[in-house]
Amino acid sequence: KGRRGQTKLTDAALTCAVKADTIQAYGRKYSMTHCLWINSEIFLLCTNPKVNVYSKEHWISALSIEDGVKTELFEFIPELNWKLMTYEGFGGDIHKGINGVCSEMVSDIKGCAAAICGLQADWFVRGYAWEKQTECRDLLVNPRGTYTKFAPFLFLNDKNGDITAFLKTAVLVNVLGVALFGKSFLSKSYAPGPKTKGKLWELRHTTPGMVAAAAVVVSFPAFRIL
């Protein structure tokens, strides 16, 4: 034992701990910038299938999609650390990182969902009777009275599903801003802290995965009212 009763790790245990921390860090960033969730059955990874992730063929089948994820992981993780993907605990550790960042994203965004969506804050705090709130009904159901799966935040005009305007809304920008730079992103005098994800990861551009992550969050019950 070390000082104050702390157990001193053996060299082997310390090596495993460093591997786990490194893998979880990769999982956090990959989840936010590329793909929110990964099928754990694809691990261990020994060979890069080298799929063209920008081709239509990439989306033909579940297998081709998985091959695309594998290719992305090989491109995302530096070659120096490719051996980590053959490590027995890789799948479990990367999922810990993924689950952690997804939970943080939902929590951060839910905490200021009213400001992001331009809705009343008490709907998110105390709940609501959606069948009695006209504004809520407009968000949740279509004119025929049936539940609308996707909230109207994915198009500039929710009454006109113009594909050229898809995923180009201020709501998605704010979702990403809060997830990557904290709630202060919504402030007019915005000044991000030094330890936000965007700064720690040195992000310089928006990836398709980041846009998809924002779209997933606003389309699922993360906001409690959606």
XYZ file of N, CA and C in Angstrom:
678
model
N 0.825 -1.199 0.000
C 0.000 0.000 0.000
C 0.861 1.250 0.000
N 0.339 2.302 -0.611
C 1.046 3.564 -0.633
C 0.640 4.415 0.544
N 0.831 5.699 0.420
C 0.495 6.610 1.498
C -1.009 6.682 1.713
N -1.393 6.938 2.970
C -2.794 7.125 3.356
C -3.663 5.939 2.964
N -3.095 4.740 3.014
C -3.881 3.540 2.791
C -4.210 3.238 1.349
N -3.666 4.002 0.401
C -3.950 3.763 -1.010
C -3.154 2.561 -1.506
N -3.811 1.721 -2.298
C -3.151 0.541 -2.840
C -2.283 0.924 -4.031
N -1.050 0.480 -4.010
C -0.138 0.770 -5.106
C -0.328 -0.265 -6.203
N -0.567 0.198 -7.426
C -0.801 -0.711 -8.537
C 0.495 -1.386 -8.969
N 0.366 -2.639 -9.357
C 1.508 -3.326 -9.952
C 1.730 -2.767 -11.350
N 2.876 -3.063 -11.929
C 3.167 -2.576 -13.279
C 2.125 -3.075 -14.278
N 1.713 -4.342 -14.119
C 0.723 -4.922 -15.038
C -0.624 -4.229 -14.885
N -1.026 -3.984 -13.637
C -2.309 -3.329 -13.389
C -2.287 -1.888 -13.889
N -1.152 -1.230 -13.715
C -1.019 0.149 -14.182
C -1.102 0.210 -15.706
N -0.481 -0.757 -16.373
C -0.537 -0.818 -17.834
C -1.976 -1.000 -18.312
N -2.707 -1.892 -17.640
C -4.118 -2.126 -17.995
C -4.954 -0.872 -17.767
N -4.676 -0.162 -16.679
C -5.428 1.049 -16.369
C -5.178 2.134 -17.413
N -3.927 2.253 -17.840
C -3.589 3.240 -18.874
C -4.275 2.884 -20.188
N -4.281 1.589 -20.536
C -4.966 1.142 -21.753
C -6.447 1.489 -21.687
N -7.062 1.186 -20.546
C -8.494 1.437 -20.385
C -8.809 2.920 -20.524
N -8.002 3.767 -19.892
C -8.229 5.216 -19.980
C -8.082 5.712 -21.415
N -7.076 5.199 -22.113
C -6.839 5.613 -23.499
C -7.998 5.198 -24.397
N -8.450 3.954 -24.236
C -9.549 3.439 -25.058
C -10.838 4.202 -24.775
N -11.118 4.458 -23.501
C -12.330 5.201 -23.149
C -12.295 6.613 -23.720
N -11.116 7.223 -23.721
C -10.982 8.565 -24.297
C -11.274 8.531 -25.796
N -10.773 7.501 -26.478
C -11.083 7.344 -27.902
C -12.587 7.148 -28.100
N -13.192 6.344 -27.233
C -14.626 6.083 -27.343
C -15.451 7.341 -27.190
N -15.076 8.190 -26.260
C -15.806 9.438 -26.030
C -15.769 10.330 -27.273
N -14.590 10.523 -27.802
C -14.464 11.421 -28.952
C -15.078 10.808 -30.204
N -14.859 9.504 -30.412
C -15.413 8.848 -31.602
C -16.936 8.903 -31.589
N -17.529 8.664 -30.426
C -18.982 8.672 -30.315
C -19.562 10.026 -30.693
N -18.935 11.087 -30.227
C -19.450 12.428 -30.484
C -19.194 12.891 -31.913
N -18.080 12.480 -32.495
C -17.705 13.010 -33.804
C -18.016 12.085 -34.976
N -18.253 10.789 -34.689
C -18.464 9.847 -35.789
C -19.757 9.041 -35.666
N -19.922 8.338 -34.562
C -21.061 7.418 -34.444
C -21.428 7.264 -32.973
N -22.672 7.578 -32.623
C -23.069 7.579 -31.216
C -22.913 6.221 -30.545
N -23.275 5.160 -31.255
C -23.216 3.824 -30.661
C -22.510 2.858 -31.602
N -21.880 1.843 -31.013
C -21.178 0.814 -31.783
C -21.641 -0.555 -31.310
N -21.854 -1.456 -32.246
C -22.201 -2.834 -31.921
C -20.970 -3.534 -31.348
N -21.055 -3.970 -30.108
C -19.893 -4.569 -29.438
C -19.446 -5.877 -30.079
N -20.301 -6.468 -30.911
C -19.950 -7.750 -31.525
C -18.883 -7.619 -32.610
N -18.557 -6.390 -33.015
C -17.546 -6.231 -34.077
C -16.125 -6.363 -33.537
N -15.968 -6.368 -32.225
C -14.629 -6.464 -31.637
C -14.300 -7.918 -31.326
N -13.058 -8.297 -31.426
C -11.829 -7.530 -31.564
C -11.561 -7.199 -33.039
N -10.820 -6.122 -33.287
C -10.516 -5.715 -34.649
C -9.051 -5.984 -34.963
N -8.840 -6.766 -36.003
C -7.470 -7.092 -36.414
C -7.163 -6.598 -37.822
N -8.211 -6.461 -38.647
C -8.010 -6.102 -40.054
C -8.896 -4.934 -40.444
N -8.339 -4.002 -41.162
C -9.095 -2.867 -41.676
C -9.759 -3.263 -42.992
N -11.112 -3.292 -43.055
C -11.784 -3.677 -44.305
C -11.657 -2.625 -45.401
N -11.228 -1.420 -45.036
C -10.979 -0.335 -45.997
C -12.187 -0.058 -46.894
N -13.320 0.146 -46.253
C -14.552 0.483 -46.965
C -14.568 1.973 -47.283
N -15.131 2.324 -48.421
C -15.336 3.738 -48.742
C -16.577 4.212 -47.991
N -16.366 4.899 -46.884
C -17.491 5.282 -46.023
C -18.350 6.382 -46.639
N -17.921 6.940 -47.765
C -18.702 7.987 -48.429
C -19.496 7.452 -49.621
N -19.408 6.145 -49.860
C -20.121 5.559 -50.994
C -21.512 5.084 -50.582
N -22.408 4.971 -51.561
C -23.757 4.472 -51.299
C -23.716 3.007 -50.875
N -22.748 2.266 -51.415
C -22.647 0.841 -51.100
C -22.385 0.597 -49.619
N -21.820 1.591 -48.971
C -21.523 1.475 -47.540
C -22.788 1.226 -46.721
N -23.960 1.650 -47.241
C -25.211 1.556 -46.488
C -26.129 0.440 -46.984
N -25.618 -0.449 -47.827
C -26.464 -1.486 -48.430
C -26.973 -2.492 -47.404
N -26.126 -2.911 -46.486
C -26.501 -3.958 -45.535
C -25.916 -3.665 -44.165
N -26.390 -4.430 -43.182
C -25.862 -4.270 -41.825
C -24.370 -4.589 -41.787
N -23.961 -5.587 -42.583
C -22.548 -5.978 -42.618
C -21.685 -4.865 -43.207
N -22.161 -4.240 -44.285
C -21.376 -3.167 -44.903
C -21.301 -1.945 -43.990
N -22.357 -1.708 -43.218
C -22.337 -0.601 -42.253
C -21.313 -0.881 -41.154
N -21.293 -2.131 -40.668
C -20.306 -2.502 -39.650
C -18.887 -2.376 -40.189
N -18.692 -2.771 -41.449
C -17.368 -2.625 -42.060
C -16.975 -1.151 -42.137
N -17.970 -0.301 -42.358
C -17.699 1.133 -42.388
C -17.247 1.647 -41.032
N -17.886 1.154 -39.975
C -17.491 1.545 -38.616
C -16.065 1.082 -38.327
N -15.758 -0.146 -38.742
C -14.398 -0.669 -38.541
C -13.374 0.204 -39.261
N -13.693 0.566 -40.501
C -12.786 1.414 -41.272
C -12.587 2.754 -40.586
N -13.686 3.334 -40.106
C -13.597 4.622 -39.413
C -12.721 4.529 -38.172
N -12.851 3.429 -37.439
C -12.043 3.270 -36.230
C -10.552 3.193 -36.566
N -10.226 2.489 -37.651
C -8.824 2.412 -38.058
C -8.311 3.784 -38.507
N -9.191 4.580 -39.108
C -8.782 5.917 -39.539
C -8.744 6.888 -38.366
N -9.617 6.662 -37.387
C -9.739 7.573 -36.249
C -8.618 7.369 -35.230
N -8.332 6.115 -34.923
C -7.291 5.807 -33.938
C -5.924 5.827 -34.625
N -4.960 6.554 -34.090
C -3.628 6.607 -34.701
C -3.025 5.213 -34.855
N -2.310 5.017 -35.943
C -1.730 3.699 -36.232
C -0.880 3.189 -35.075
N -0.264 4.100 -34.356
C 0.569 3.725 -33.218
C -0.223 2.935 -32.177
N -1.540 3.174 -32.114
C -2.377 2.519 -31.103
C -3.347 1.491 -31.693
N -3.122 1.060 -32.923
C -4.011 0.058 -33.519
C -4.032 -1.240 -32.712
N -2.935 -1.548 -32.051
C -2.884 -2.783 -31.264
C -3.936 -2.799 -30.162
N -4.366 -1.620 -29.736
C -5.387 -1.557 -28.689
C -6.675 -2.243 -29.129
N -6.957 -2.227 -30.440
C -8.200 -2.818 -30.940
C -8.175 -4.338 -30.903
N -7.002 -4.914 -30.637
C -6.906 -6.368 -30.479
C -6.869 -6.750 -29.001
N -6.913 -5.751 -28.146
C -6.889 -5.963 -26.693
C -8.239 -6.521 -26.244
N -8.223 -7.537 -25.411
C -9.449 -8.237 -25.018
C -10.489 -7.309 -24.398
N -10.033 -6.310 -23.679
C -10.981 -5.415 -23.018
C -11.377 -4.210 -23.843
N -10.979 -4.177 -25.122
C -11.232 -2.994 -25.952
C -12.724 -2.691 -26.070
N -13.522 -3.724 -26.372
C -14.957 -3.510 -26.563
C -15.630 -2.925 -25.336
N -15.316 -3.489 -24.169
C -15.930 -3.002 -22.940
C -15.488 -1.595 -22.591
N -14.205 -1.313 -22.786
C -13.687 0.010 -22.432
C -14.192 1.096 -23.376
N -14.249 0.791 -24.668
C -14.715 1.822 -25.597
C -16.195 2.118 -25.364
N -16.945 1.088 -24.947
C -18.360 1.318 -24.649
C -18.540 2.159 -23.389
N -17.646 2.019 -22.440
C -17.715 2.878 -21.253
C -17.539 4.337 -21.656
N -16.593 4.574 -22.545
C -16.386 5.935 -23.024
C -17.584 6.453 -23.792
N -18.143 5.603 -24.659
C -19.306 5.987 -25.460
C -20.510 6.277 -24.570
N -20.796 5.368 -23.644
C -21.948 5.558 -22.759
C -21.793 6.812 -21.907
N -20.559 7.060 -21.475
C -20.323 8.231 -20.642
C -20.598 9.527 -21.375
N -20.086 9.649 -22.597
C -20.261 10.899 -23.330
C -21.706 11.068 -23.793
N -22.393 9.966 -24.095
C -23.808 10.060 -24.481
C -24.656 10.551 -23.309
N -24.383 10.018 -22.121
C -25.119 10.453 -20.930
C -24.866 11.927 -20.642
N -23.613 12.343 -20.780
C -23.276 13.749 -20.549
C -23.981 14.649 -21.556
N -24.014 14.214 -22.802
C -24.639 15.014 -23.852
C -26.124 15.212 -23.572
N -26.804 14.118 -23.232
C -28.234 14.202 -22.941
C -28.483 15.086 -21.726
N -27.677 14.909 -20.679
C -27.847 15.689 -19.457
C -27.618 17.177 -19.704
N -26.542 17.504 -20.419
C -26.223 18.909 -20.689
C -27.315 19.585 -21.505
N -27.790 18.878 -22.522
C -28.777 19.471 -23.423
C -30.150 19.548 -22.767
N -30.493 18.519 -22.016
C -31.787 18.532 -21.334
C -31.860 19.677 -20.333
N -30.713 20.015 -19.731
C -30.685 21.074 -18.737
C -31.000 22.445 -19.304
N -30.824 22.622 -20.605
C -31.145 23.924 -21.207
C -31.974 23.733 -22.476
N -32.776 22.663 -22.491
C -33.588 22.347 -23.667
C -34.577 23.450 -24.003
N -35.108 24.099 -22.969
C -36.081 25.165 -23.216
C -35.452 26.294 -24.027
N -34.236 26.685 -23.651
C -33.549 27.756 -24.373
C -33.177 27.313 -25.787
N -32.765 26.068 -25.925
C -32.381 25.553 -27.237
C -33.572 25.523 -28.188
N -34.712 25.076 -27.676
C -35.892 24.868 -28.524
C -36.834 26.061 -28.552
N -36.582 27.050 -27.697
C -37.477 28.200 -27.652
C -38.825 27.865 -27.045
N -38.827 26.998 -26.025
C -40.064 26.579 -25.376
C -40.046 26.982 -23.906
N -41.165 26.785 -23.225
C -41.263 27.177 -21.825
C -40.448 26.237 -20.938
N -39.676 26.828 -20.043
C -38.781 26.043 -19.195
C -39.530 25.100 -18.266
N -40.710 25.502 -17.783
C -41.407 24.655 -16.808
C -41.907 23.352 -17.417
N -42.005 23.278 -18.733
C -42.385 22.010 -19.360
C -41.336 20.940 -19.087
N -40.087 21.363 -18.992
C -38.992 20.422 -18.818
C -38.717 20.137 -17.346
N -39.203 20.995 -16.474
C -38.937 20.854 -15.042
C -40.051 20.090 -14.340
N -41.302 20.503 -14.583
C -42.427 19.912 -13.867
C -43.223 18.919 -14.702
N -42.879 18.781 -15.948
C -43.686 17.932 -16.807
C -44.823 18.736 -17.414
N -45.721 18.087 -18.114
C -46.758 18.806 -18.829
C -47.874 17.838 -19.200
N -49.022 18.406 -19.486
C -50.142 17.616 -20.014
C -50.197 17.896 -21.510
N -49.485 17.074 -22.276
C -49.314 17.404 -23.691
C -50.623 17.463 -24.450
N -51.623 16.682 -23.985
C -52.890 16.693 -24.712
C -53.655 17.997 -24.502
N -53.252 18.783 -23.472
C -53.924 20.048 -23.191
C -53.110 21.256 -23.642
N -51.832 21.047 -23.884
C -50.963 22.137 -24.312
C -50.902 22.165 -25.835
N -51.449 23.222 -26.409
C -51.464 23.325 -27.868
C -50.059 23.261 -28.445
N -49.119 23.965 -27.794
C -47.742 23.983 -28.302
C -47.124 22.591 -28.289
N -47.436 21.819 -27.244
C -46.900 20.463 -27.151
C -47.535 19.551 -28.189
N -48.831 19.692 -28.370
C -49.515 18.862 -29.367
C -48.937 19.108 -30.751
N -48.642 20.366 -31.041
C -48.082 20.692 -32.353
C -46.728 20.021 -32.559
N -45.982 19.840 -31.468
C -44.675 19.202 -31.565
C -44.776 17.688 -31.686
N -45.789 17.114 -31.037
C -45.818 15.666 -30.866
C -46.733 14.904 -31.810
N -47.787 15.537 -32.280
C -48.750 14.793 -33.100
C -48.988 15.504 -34.419
N -49.401 14.726 -35.409
C -49.705 15.311 -36.708
C -51.183 15.701 -36.755
N -51.646 16.336 -37.827
C -53.045 16.784 -37.892
C -54.067 15.669 -37.713
N -53.661 14.419 -37.955
C -54.591 13.300 -37.789
C -54.633 12.803 -36.350
N -53.834 13.434 -35.487
C -53.871 13.080 -34.075
C -52.973 11.930 -33.685
N -52.099 11.497 -34.578
C -51.188 10.405 -34.250
C -49.805 10.950 -33.925
N -49.059 10.175 -33.140
C -47.751 10.622 -32.666
C -46.770 10.800 -33.819
N -46.071 11.913 -33.822
C -45.046 12.176 -34.823
C -43.705 11.726 -34.265
N -43.056 10.809 -34.933
C -41.822 10.226 -34.395
C -40.709 11.251 -34.263
N -40.523 12.067 -35.287
C -39.429 13.026 -35.265
C -39.936 14.423 -34.926
N -39.296 15.031 -33.944
C -39.661 16.402 -33.579
C -39.308 17.343 -34.725
N -40.041 18.440 -34.871
C -39.842 19.332 -36.029
C -38.640 20.257 -35.873
N -37.487 19.661 -35.579
C -36.274 20.460 -35.443
C -35.237 20.087 -36.499
N -35.621 19.205 -37.408
C -34.664 18.728 -38.401
C -34.738 19.497 -39.715
N -35.823 20.269 -39.897
C -35.991 21.077 -41.100
C -36.161 22.541 -40.710
N -35.757 23.436 -41.582
C -35.940 24.863 -41.321
C -37.415 25.201 -41.195
N -38.234 24.531 -42.003
C -39.680 24.737 -41.961
C -40.332 23.385 -41.743
N -40.928 23.187 -40.557
C -41.476 21.872 -40.237
C -42.688 21.512 -41.083
N -43.228 22.464 -41.835
C -44.366 22.174 -42.709
C -43.918 21.913 -44.145
N -42.622 22.036 -44.374
C -42.089 21.812 -45.714
C -40.808 20.985 -45.592
N -40.912 19.698 -45.892
C -39.774 18.802 -45.740
C -38.801 18.880 -46.897
N -38.304 20.063 -47.191
C -37.349 20.257 -48.278
C -36.020 19.606 -47.903
N -35.599 18.614 -48.673
C -34.398 17.859 -48.333
C -33.156 18.738 -48.331
N -33.162 19.820 -49.121
C -31.988 20.702 -49.157
C -31.846 21.501 -47.860
N -32.920 21.559 -47.081
C -32.876 22.285 -45.807
C -32.746 21.331 -44.623
N -32.577 20.062 -44.913
C -32.501 19.044 -43.862
C -31.246 19.227 -43.009
N -31.411 19.184 -41.691
C -30.311 19.272 -40.721
C -29.569 20.609 -40.780
N -30.285 21.676 -41.126
C -29.652 22.999 -41.192
C -30.387 23.992 -40.296
N -30.719 23.558 -39.090
C -31.496 24.401 -38.191
C -30.647 24.951 -37.054
N -31.110 26.064 -36.503
C -30.415 26.681 -35.368
C -30.454 25.772 -34.148
N -31.520 24.973 -34.027
C -31.632 24.059 -32.888
C -30.467 23.074 -32.876
N -30.147 22.503 -34.018
C -29.044 21.541 -34.079
C -27.704 22.216 -33.800
N -27.555 23.447 -34.272
C -26.327 24.196 -33.982
C -26.180 24.396 -32.476
N -27.276 24.767 -31.825
C -27.234 24.992 -30.377
C -27.004 23.697 -29.606
N -27.594 22.601 -30.086
C -27.379 21.301 -29.440
C -25.894 20.944 -29.474
N -25.283 21.079 -30.636
C -23.856 20.784 -30.757
C -23.017 21.747 -29.929
N -23.403 23.015 -29.949
C -22.654 24.009 -29.188
C -22.642 23.706 -27.704
N -23.807 23.347 -27.166
C -23.905 23.020 -25.741
C -23.142 21.738 -25.430
N -23.277 20.732 -26.294
C -22.612 19.451 -26.062
C -21.092 19.581 -26.072
N -20.576 20.452 -26.923
C -19.125 20.555 -27.093
C -18.483 21.681 -26.290
N -19.262 22.750 -26.019
C -18.666 23.917 -25.362
C -19.405 24.359 -24.102
N -20.392 23.577 -23.682
C -21.080 23.897 -22.441
C -22.259 24.839 -22.622
N -23.013 25.018 -21.542
C -24.235 25.817 -21.588
C -23.966 27.289 -21.873
N -22.755 27.738 -21.591
C -22.433 29.140 -21.851
C -22.466 29.459 -23.341
N -22.499 28.415 -24.188
C -22.588 28.621 -25.635
C -23.839 29.415 -26.003
N -24.894 29.272 -25.187
C -26.157 29.953 -25.474
C -26.159 31.405 -25.015
N -25.128 31.789 -24.281
C -25.057 33.155 -23.765
C -24.592 34.121 -24.850
N -25.114 35.334 -24.816
C -24.704 36.351 -25.785
C -23.250 36.757 -25.566
N -22.808 36.652 -24.333
C -21.410 36.973 -24.020
C -20.624 35.674 -23.863
N -20.800 34.785 -24.827
C -20.251 33.429 -24.779
C -18.732 33.419 -24.636
N -18.263 32.686 -23.639
C -16.823 32.495 -23.439
C -16.613 31.082 -22.910
N -16.260 30.127 -23.778
C -16.128 28.732 -23.349
C -14.994 28.541 -22.357
N -15.182 27.626 -21.436
C -14.142 27.317 -20.469
C -13.012 26.542 -21.124
N -11.899 26.391 -20.417
C -10.723 25.728 -21.003
C -10.841 24.212 -21.092
N -11.825 23.621 -20.394
C -11.908 22.165 -20.349
C -13.143 21.619 -21.054
N -13.696 22.363 -21.983
C -14.835 21.854 -22.743
C -14.347 20.799 -23.734
N -15.255 19.928 -24.149
C -14.885 18.859 -25.083
C -14.301 19.430 -26.369
N -14.920 20.481 -26.879
C -14.448 21.066 -28.125
C -13.007 21.526 -28.049
N -12.622 22.080 -26.886
C -11.246 22.559 -26.726
C -10.282 21.413 -26.438
N -10.695 20.501 -25.565
C -9.821 19.378 -25.229
C -9.534 18.512 -26.453
N -10.541 18.364 -27.315
C -10.374 17.533 -28.511
C -9.822 18.321 -29.691
N -9.645 19.627 -29.502
C -9.092 20.495 -30.547
C -9.894 20.381 -31.847
N -11.210 20.459 -31.714
C -12.080 20.361 -32.886
C -12.020 21.646 -33.695
N -11.884 21.498 -35.000
C -11.774 22.655 -35.891
C -12.868 22.686 -36.953
N -13.626 21.610 -37.091
C -14.692 21.584 -38.083
C -15.792 20.635 -37.627
N -16.921 20.727 -38.281
C -18.071 19.882 -37.950
C -18.050 18.632 -38.814
N -18.202 17.476 -38.181
C -18.221 16.213 -38.918
C -19.665 15.757 -39.131
N -19.912 14.898 -40.130
C -21.261 14.344 -40.313
C -21.763 13.638 -39.058
N -20.856 12.977 -38.345
C -21.252 12.280 -37.124
C -21.752 13.220 -36.048
N -21.180 14.406 -35.969
C -21.621 15.389 -34.985
C -23.031 15.878 -35.300
N -23.301 16.116 -36.577
C -24.643 16.546 -36.988
C -25.650 15.435 -36.708
N -25.259 14.196 -37.016
C -26.145 13.058 -36.767
C -26.429 12.906 -35.275
N -25.410 13.114 -34.442
C -25.596 13.005 -32.993
C -26.609 14.029 -32.499
N -26.496 15.251 -32.986
C -27.444 16.297 -32.590
C -28.857 15.942 -33.037
N -28.981 15.404 -34.256
C -30.295 15.028 -34.776
C -30.909 13.897 -33.963
N -30.084 12.945 -33.550
C -30.579 11.824 -32.743
C -31.105 12.322 -31.404
N -30.365 13.226 -30.779
C -30.766 13.725 -29.465
C -32.104 14.454 -29.526
N -32.317 15.292 -30.542
C -33.581 16.030 -30.603
C -34.729 15.168 -31.112
N -34.417 13.971 -31.618
C -35.467 13.099 -32.145
C -35.915 12.034 -31.158
N -35.197 11.895 -30.063
C -35.537 10.902 -29.059
C -35.996 11.596 -27.782
N -36.532 10.839 -26.810
C -37.123 11.457 -25.617
C -36.119 12.049 -24.637
N -35.012 12.556 -25.120
C -34.009 13.110 -24.218
C -34.482 14.392 -23.552
N -35.360 15.138 -24.233
C -35.808 16.411 -23.690
C -36.976 16.258 -22.716
N -37.453 15.042 -22.573
C -38.568 14.725 -21.681
C -39.919 15.095 -22.276
N -39.995 16.163 -23.072
C -41.292 16.499 -23.643
C -41.434 15.929 -25.043
N -40.326 15.428 -25.637
C -40.399 14.975 -27.023
C -40.698 13.492 -27.108
